[in-house]
Amino acid sequence: MTPDDFASKTGVSRETIEKLKRYQSLLEKWQAKINLVSATTLPEIWERHFYDSWQIVPHLGDARVLADIGSGAGFPGLVIAACRPDLEIHSVDSDSRKIAFQIDVARELGLKIKFHAARNEALTGAFKADVVAARALAPLPQLLAWATPFLAPGGLCTFLKGATYADELTQAESAWHMDVQVVPSLSESGAALLLIRDPKPK
């Protein structure tokens, strides 16, 4: 996927494309110093990371605050911030080096993001979000346990999951009440975006 392909599929502005190009350049620069993403995915960054992250955007509705937990190299939070600058975004990761990278990206791209270099459980009660996002972080039962303390009443969890998502849903449903919508992934065959509304432990 090229930047032009991304623009065609998403309808984002040329300004957003230029921001993502700068993000790509910074990621490649920092990758030489710390392991941010799998090196094999760098040539496919527009599809594997940017487009994969973007697919949450159409489901955000009138959300005002989004939390990206276990944000790593900034996926999906920084991509969402580039596409939806109106959102208040909190980026949470326990690896201070990855947060330092994200701060560099945000500064270069002019993104307004609140960064938290801490474990998810250490921030319980620090803020509430309309949407909690996560990508390639943990099995679904653990994700829900981490996400729900940040979730505002009636809030939405948006989890990008791989091909094992059905098994993870089965495991989670034994311990959680949740309204789940499974959206086939736009970027990876067999994967899915899970939209989970207002989950509560049983």
PDB file of C-alpha atoms in Angstrom:
ATOM      1  CA  MET A   1       0.000   0.000   0.000  1.00  0.00           C
ATOM      2  CA  THR A   2       1.278   3.449  -0.941  1.00  0.00           C
ATOM      3  CA  PRO A   3       0.392   6.769   0.704  1.00  0.00           C
ATOM      4  CA  ASP A   4      -1.881   7.478  -2.287  1.00  0.00           C
ATOM      5  CA  ASP A   5      -3.621   4.114  -1.767  1.00  0.00           C
ATOM      6  CA  PHE A   6      -4.114   4.987   1.897  1.00  0.00           C
ATOM      7  CA  ALA A   7      -5.573   8.374   1.006  1.00  0.00           C
ATOM      8  CA  SER A   8      -7.936   6.783  -1.522  1.00  0.00           C
ATOM      9  CA  LYS A   9      -9.194   4.140   0.920  1.00  0.00           C
ATOM     10  CA  THR A  10      -9.591   6.454   3.923  1.00  0.00           C
ATOM     11  CA  GLY A  11     -10.422   9.841   2.447  1.00  0.00           C
ATOM     12  CA  VAL A  12      -8.019  11.630   4.802  1.00  0.00           C
ATOM     13  CA  SER A  13      -6.588  14.997   3.854  1.00  0.00           C
ATOM     14  CA  ARG A  14      -3.266  15.612   2.132  1.00  0.00           C
ATOM     15  CA  GLU A  15      -2.107  17.267   5.355  1.00  0.00           C
ATOM     16  CA  THR A  16      -2.783  14.021   7.253  1.00  0.00           C
ATOM     17  CA  ILE A  17      -0.839  12.030   4.641  1.00  0.00           C
ATOM     18  CA  GLU A  18       2.135  14.351   5.066  1.00  0.00           C
ATOM     19  CA  LYS A  19       1.994  13.868   8.837  1.00  0.00           C
ATOM     20  CA  LEU A  20       1.979  10.092   8.426  1.00  0.00           C
ATOM     21  CA  LYS A  21       4.942  10.273   6.042  1.00  0.00           C
ATOM     22  CA  ARG A  22       6.855  12.121   8.748  1.00  0.00           C
ATOM     23  CA  TYR A  23       5.735   9.486  11.267  1.00  0.00           C
ATOM     24  CA  GLN A  24       7.120   6.797   8.956  1.00  0.00           C
ATOM     25  CA  SER A  25      10.465   8.589   8.723  1.00  0.00           C
ATOM     26  CA  LEU A  26      10.748   8.939  12.496  1.00  0.00           C
ATOM     27  CA  LEU A  27       9.797   5.304  13.052  1.00  0.00           C
ATOM     28  CA  GLU A  28      12.513   4.129  10.659  1.00  0.00           C
ATOM     29  CA  LYS A  29      15.046   6.402  12.374  1.00  0.00           C
ATOM     30  CA  TRP A  30      14.185   5.251  15.902  1.00  0.00           C
ATOM     31  CA  GLN A  31      13.865   1.604  14.897  1.00  0.00           C
ATOM     32  CA  ALA A  32      17.635   1.547  14.415  1.00  0.00           C
ATOM     33  CA  LYS A  33      18.023   2.302  18.144  1.00  0.00           C
ATOM     34  CA  ILE A  34      15.104   0.514  19.818  1.00  0.00           C
ATOM     35  CA  ASN A  35      12.776  -2.247  18.676  1.00  0.00           C
ATOM     36  CA  LEU A  36       9.461  -0.498  18.059  1.00  0.00           C
ATOM     37  CA  VAL A  37       7.855  -2.847  15.528  1.00  0.00           C
ATOM     38  CA  SER A  38       8.829  -6.071  13.810  1.00  0.00           C
ATOM     39  CA  ALA A  39      11.504  -5.096  11.283  1.00  0.00           C
ATOM     40  CA  THR A  40       9.817  -7.250   8.628  1.00  0.00           C
ATOM     41  CA  THR A  41       6.738  -5.000   8.740  1.00  0.00           C
ATOM     42  CA  LEU A  42       8.570  -1.743   8.001  1.00  0.00           C
ATOM     43  CA  PRO A  43       8.245  -2.055   4.206  1.00  0.00           C
ATOM     44  CA  GLU A  44       4.490  -2.538   4.699  1.00  0.00           C
ATOM     45  CA  ILE A  45       3.981   0.236   7.243  1.00  0.00           C
ATOM     46  CA  TRP A  46       1.108   1.927   5.416  1.00  0.00           C
ATOM     47  CA  GLU A  47      -1.048  -1.201   5.454  1.00  0.00           C
ATOM     48  CA  ARG A  48       0.255  -3.162   8.452  1.00  0.00           C
ATOM     49  CA  HIS A  49       0.379  -0.234  10.881  1.00  0.00           C
ATOM     50  CA  PHE A  50      -1.269   2.928   9.537  1.00  0.00           C
ATOM     51  CA  TYR A  51      -4.291   1.406   7.766  1.00  0.00           C
ATOM     52  CA  ASP A  52      -4.710  -1.234  10.468  1.00  0.00           C
ATOM     53  CA  SER A  53      -4.841   1.539  13.082  1.00  0.00           C
ATOM     54  CA  TRP A  54      -7.061   3.806  10.987  1.00  0.00           C
ATOM     55  CA  GLN A  55      -9.883   1.260  10.736  1.00  0.00           C
ATOM     56  CA  ILE A  56     -10.983   2.264  14.248  1.00  0.00           C
ATOM     57  CA  VAL A  57     -11.680   5.841  13.117  1.00  0.00           C
ATOM     58  CA  PRO A  58     -15.050   5.219  11.383  1.00  0.00           C
ATOM     59  CA  HIS A  59     -16.432   3.719  14.602  1.00  0.00           C
ATOM     60  CA  LEU A  60     -15.587   6.604  16.947  1.00  0.00           C
ATOM     61  CA  GLY A  61     -18.850   8.496  16.477  1.00  0.00           C
ATOM     62  CA  ASP A  62     -19.115  11.492  18.796  1.00  0.00           C
ATOM     63  CA  ALA A  63     -16.403  10.280  21.200  1.00  0.00           C
ATOM     64  CA  ARG A  64     -14.399  13.055  22.812  1.00  0.00           C
ATOM     65  CA  VAL A  65     -11.748  11.145  24.779  1.00  0.00           C
ATOM     66  CA  LEU A  66      -9.809   8.061  23.664  1.00  0.00           C
ATOM     67  CA  ALA A  67      -7.256   6.000  25.586  1.00  0.00           C
ATOM     68  CA  ASP A  68      -4.709   3.820  23.796  1.00  0.00           C
ATOM     69  CA  ILE A  69      -3.443   1.283  26.325  1.00  0.00           C
ATOM     70  CA  GLY A  70      -0.181  -0.542  25.701  1.00  0.00           C
ATOM     71  CA  SER A  71       0.423   1.954  22.926  1.00  0.00           C
ATOM     72  CA  GLY A  72       3.927   0.807  21.962  1.00  0.00           C
ATOM     73  CA  ALA A  73       5.045   2.674  18.847  1.00  0.00           C
ATOM     74  CA  GLY A  74       1.828   4.705  18.849  1.00  0.00           C
ATOM     75  CA  PHE A  75      -0.525   2.308  17.105  1.00  0.00           C
ATOM     76  CA  PRO A  76      -3.389   2.966  16.975  1.00  0.00           C
ATOM     77  CA  GLY A  77      -3.415   6.139  19.100  1.00  0.00           C
ATOM     78  CA  LEU A  78      -1.056   8.406  17.172  1.00  0.00           C
ATOM     79  CA  VAL A  79      -2.592   7.452  13.830  1.00  0.00           C
ATOM     80  CA  ILE A  80      -6.048   8.240  15.217  1.00  0.00           C
ATOM     81  CA  ALA A  81      -4.713  11.551  16.571  1.00  0.00           C
ATOM     82  CA  ALA A  82      -3.426  12.478  13.105  1.00  0.00           C
ATOM     83  CA  CYS A  83      -6.831  11.693  11.581  1.00  0.00           C
ATOM     84  CA  ARG A  84      -9.018  13.078  14.396  1.00  0.00           C
ATOM     85  CA  PRO A  85      -7.199  16.073  15.939  1.00  0.00           C
ATOM     86  CA  ASP A  86     -10.407  17.024  17.776  1.00  0.00           C
ATOM     87  CA  LEU A  87     -10.068  14.073  20.152  1.00  0.00           C
ATOM     88  CA  GLU A  88      -8.406  14.169  23.555  1.00  0.00           C
ATOM     89  CA  ILE A  89      -6.086  11.171  23.412  1.00  0.00           C
ATOM     90  CA  HIS A  90      -4.256   9.475  26.263  1.00  0.00           C
ATOM     91  CA  SER A  91      -1.365   7.191  25.338  1.00  0.00           C
ATOM     92  CA  VAL A  92      -0.382   4.630  27.986  1.00  0.00           C
ATOM     93  CA  ASP A  93       2.706   2.408  27.895  1.00  0.00           C
ATOM     94  CA  SER A  94       5.031   1.143  30.612  1.00  0.00           C
ATOM     95  CA  ASP A  95       8.120   1.341  28.340  1.00  0.00           C
ATOM     96  CA  SER A  96       9.517   4.857  28.781  1.00  0.00           C
ATOM     97  CA  ARG A  97      11.606   4.508  25.591  1.00  0.00           C
ATOM     98  CA  LYS A  98       8.498   3.946  23.505  1.00  0.00           C
ATOM     99  CA  ILE A  99       6.774   6.884  25.163  1.00  0.00           C
ATOM    100  CA  ALA A 100       9.858   9.002  24.364  1.00  0.00           C
ATOM    101  CA  PHE A 101       9.498   7.980  20.716  1.00  0.00           C
ATOM    102  CA  GLN A 102       5.810   8.871  20.722  1.00  0.00           C
ATOM    103  CA  ILE A 103       6.545  12.265  22.295  1.00  0.00           C
ATOM    104  CA  ASP A 104       9.035  12.936  19.483  1.00  0.00           C
ATOM    105  CA  VAL A 105       6.427  11.993  16.866  1.00  0.00           C
ATOM    106  CA  ALA A 106       3.732  14.108  18.501  1.00  0.00           C
ATOM    107  CA  ARG A 107       6.030  17.120  18.642  1.00  0.00           C
ATOM    108  CA  GLU A 108       7.091  16.751  15.005  1.00  0.00           C
ATOM    109  CA  LEU A 109       3.517  16.221  13.787  1.00  0.00           C
ATOM    110  CA  GLY A 110       1.893  18.830  16.022  1.00  0.00           C
ATOM    111  CA  LEU A 111      -0.340  16.272  17.770  1.00  0.00           C
ATOM    112  CA  LYS A 112      -1.875  17.038  21.161  1.00  0.00           C
ATOM    113  CA  ILE A 113      -1.630  13.850  23.208  1.00  0.00           C
ATOM    114  CA  LYS A 114      -1.370  13.166  26.931  1.00  0.00           C
ATOM    115  CA  PHE A 115       1.349  10.608  27.603  1.00  0.00           C
ATOM    116  CA  HIS A 116       1.520   8.218  30.556  1.00  0.00           C
ATOM    117  CA  ALA A 117       4.710   6.193  31.034  1.00  0.00           C
ATOM    118  CA  ALA A 118       3.135   3.719  33.455  1.00  0.00           C
ATOM    119  CA  ARG A 119       1.522   0.327  33.708  1.00  0.00           C
ATOM    120  CA  ASN A 120      -2.206   0.271  33.006  1.00  0.00           C
ATOM    121  CA  GLU A 121      -3.114  -0.828  36.524  1.00  0.00           C
ATOM    122  CA  ALA A 122      -1.070   2.013  38.064  1.00  0.00           C
ATOM    123  CA  LEU A 123      -3.312   4.611  36.405  1.00  0.00           C
ATOM    124  CA  THR A 124      -6.680   3.359  37.623  1.00  0.00           C
ATOM    125  CA  GLY A 125      -8.947   6.341  38.120  1.00  0.00           C
ATOM    126  CA  ALA A 126      -6.536   8.837  36.503  1.00  0.00           C
ATOM    127  CA  PHE A 127      -8.985   9.647  33.704  1.00  0.00           C
ATOM    128  CA  LYS A 128     -12.085   8.348  31.929  1.00  0.00           C
ATOM    129  CA  ALA A 129     -12.381   7.733  28.199  1.00  0.00           C
ATOM    130  CA  ASP A 130     -15.327   7.293  25.847  1.00  0.00           C
ATOM    131  CA  VAL A 131     -13.236   4.817  23.848  1.00  0.00           C
ATOM    132  CA  VAL A 132     -10.418   2.519  24.939  1.00  0.00           C
ATOM    133  CA  ALA A 133      -8.283   1.132  22.116  1.00  0.00           C
ATOM    134  CA  ALA A 134      -5.635  -1.570  22.061  1.00  0.00           C
ATOM    135  CA  ARG A 135      -3.688  -3.410  19.386  1.00  0.00           C
ATOM    136  CA  ALA A 136      -1.700  -6.631  19.732  1.00  0.00           C
ATOM    137  CA  LEU A 137      -1.474  -6.213  23.499  1.00  0.00           C
ATOM    138  CA  ALA A 138      -2.915  -9.188  25.405  1.00  0.00           C
ATOM    139  CA  PRO A 139      -5.632 -11.879  25.316  1.00  0.00           C
ATOM    140  CA  LEU A 140      -9.152 -10.462  25.477  1.00  0.00           C
ATOM    141  CA  PRO A 141      -9.953 -11.345  29.125  1.00  0.00           C
ATOM    142  CA  GLN A 142      -6.836  -9.475  30.265  1.00  0.00           C
ATOM    143  CA  LEU A 143      -7.543  -6.586  27.897  1.00  0.00           C
ATOM    144  CA  LEU A 144     -11.003  -6.118  29.369  1.00  0.00           C
ATOM    145  CA  ALA A 145      -9.612  -6.131  32.907  1.00  0.00           C
ATOM    146  CA  TRP A 146      -7.122  -3.418  31.958  1.00  0.00           C
ATOM    147  CA  ALA A 147      -9.521  -1.361  29.853  1.00  0.00           C
ATOM    148  CA  THR A 148     -12.653  -1.139  31.997  1.00  0.00           C
ATOM    149  CA  PRO A 149     -11.167   1.052  34.779  1.00  0.00           C
ATOM    150  CA  PHE A 150     -10.561   3.734  32.123  1.00  0.00           C
ATOM    151  CA  LEU A 151     -13.935   3.358  30.412  1.00  0.00           C
ATOM    152  CA  ALA A 152     -16.661   5.959  30.942  1.00  0.00           C
ATOM    153  CA  PRO A 153     -20.215   4.606  31.474  1.00  0.00           C
ATOM    154  CA  GLY A 154     -21.583   3.318  28.184  1.00  0.00           C
ATOM    155  CA  GLY A 155     -18.102   3.497  26.671  1.00  0.00           C
ATOM    156  CA  LEU A 156     -16.666   1.488  23.810  1.00  0.00           C
ATOM    157  CA  CYS A 157     -13.665  -0.832  23.655  1.00  0.00           C
ATOM    158  CA  THR A 158     -12.040  -1.085  20.218  1.00  0.00           C
ATOM    159  CA  PHE A 159      -9.605  -3.973  20.089  1.00  0.00           C
ATOM    160  CA  LEU A 160      -7.649  -4.981  16.984  1.00  0.00           C
ATOM    161  CA  LYS A 161      -7.240  -8.744  17.188  1.00  0.00           C
ATOM    162  CA  GLY A 162      -5.655 -11.473  15.084  1.00  0.00           C
ATOM    163  CA  ALA A 163      -7.029 -14.765  13.818  1.00  0.00           C
ATOM    164  CA  THR A 164      -7.559 -16.180  17.342  1.00  0.00           C
ATOM    165  CA  TYR A 165     -10.216 -13.587  18.185  1.00  0.00           C
ATOM    166  CA  ALA A 166     -13.083 -16.144  18.216  1.00  0.00           C
ATOM    167  CA  ASP A 167     -11.357 -18.292  20.850  1.00  0.00           C
ATOM    168  CA  GLU A 168     -10.601 -15.189  22.904  1.00  0.00           C
ATOM    169  CA  LEU A 169     -14.245 -14.130  22.751  1.00  0.00           C
ATOM    170  CA  THR A 170     -15.298 -17.557  24.034  1.00  0.00           C
ATOM    171  CA  GLN A 171     -12.888 -17.223  26.963  1.00  0.00           C
ATOM    172  CA  ALA A 172     -14.003 -13.697  27.780  1.00  0.00           C
ATOM    173  CA  GLU A 173     -17.736 -14.432  27.602  1.00  0.00           C
ATOM    174  CA  SER A 174     -17.463 -16.808  30.561  1.00  0.00           C
ATOM    175  CA  ALA A 175     -16.426 -13.921  32.796  1.00  0.00           C
ATOM    176  CA  TRP A 176     -17.854 -10.781  31.170  1.00  0.00           C
ATOM    177  CA  HIS A 177     -21.208  -9.333  30.166  1.00  0.00           C
ATOM    178  CA  MET A 178     -20.631  -7.510  26.882  1.00  0.00           C
ATOM    179  CA  ASP A 179     -22.289  -6.349  23.699  1.00  0.00           C
ATOM    180  CA  VAL A 180     -19.864  -7.375  20.947  1.00  0.00           C
ATOM    181  CA  GLN A 181     -19.722  -6.470  17.278  1.00  0.00           C
ATOM    182  CA  VAL A 182     -17.123  -8.292  15.177  1.00  0.00           C
ATOM    183  CA  VAL A 183     -15.903  -6.255  12.205  1.00  0.00           C
ATOM    184  CA  PRO A 184     -13.693  -8.119   9.711  1.00  0.00           C
ATOM    185  CA  SER A 185     -10.247  -6.516   9.511  1.00  0.00           C
ATOM    186  CA  LEU A 186      -9.583  -4.280   6.530  1.00  0.00           C
ATOM    187  CA  SER A 187      -5.855  -4.942   6.672  1.00  0.00           C
ATOM    188  CA  GLU A 188      -5.421  -8.624   7.557  1.00  0.00           C
ATOM    189  CA  SER A 189      -7.344 -11.666   6.378  1.00  0.00           C
ATOM    190  CA  GLY A 190      -8.906 -13.613   9.258  1.00  0.00           C
ATOM    191  CA  ALA A 191      -8.343 -10.828  11.776  1.00  0.00           C
ATOM    192  CA  ALA A 192     -11.014  -8.583  13.281  1.00  0.00           C
ATOM    193  CA  LEU A 193     -11.801  -5.328  14.990  1.00  0.00           C
ATOM    194  CA  LEU A 194     -13.822  -6.071  18.122  1.00  0.00           C
ATOM    195  CA  LEU A 195     -16.247  -3.359  19.193  1.00  0.00           C
ATOM    196  CA  ILE A 196     -17.313  -4.076  22.767  1.00  0.00           C
ATOM    197  CA  ARG A 197     -19.852  -1.757  24.357  1.00  0.00           C
ATOM    198  CA  ASP A 198     -19.965  -1.195  28.127  1.00  0.00           C
ATOM    199  CA  PRO A 199     -18.380  -4.509  29.280  1.00  0.00           C
ATOM    200  CA  LYS A 200     -18.953  -5.547  32.892  1.00  0.00           C
ATOM    201  CA  PRO A 201     -17.549  -8.493  34.862  1.00  0.00           C
ATOM    202  CA  LYS A 202     -20.003 -11.225  35.789  1.00  0.00           C
TER     203      LYS A 202
END
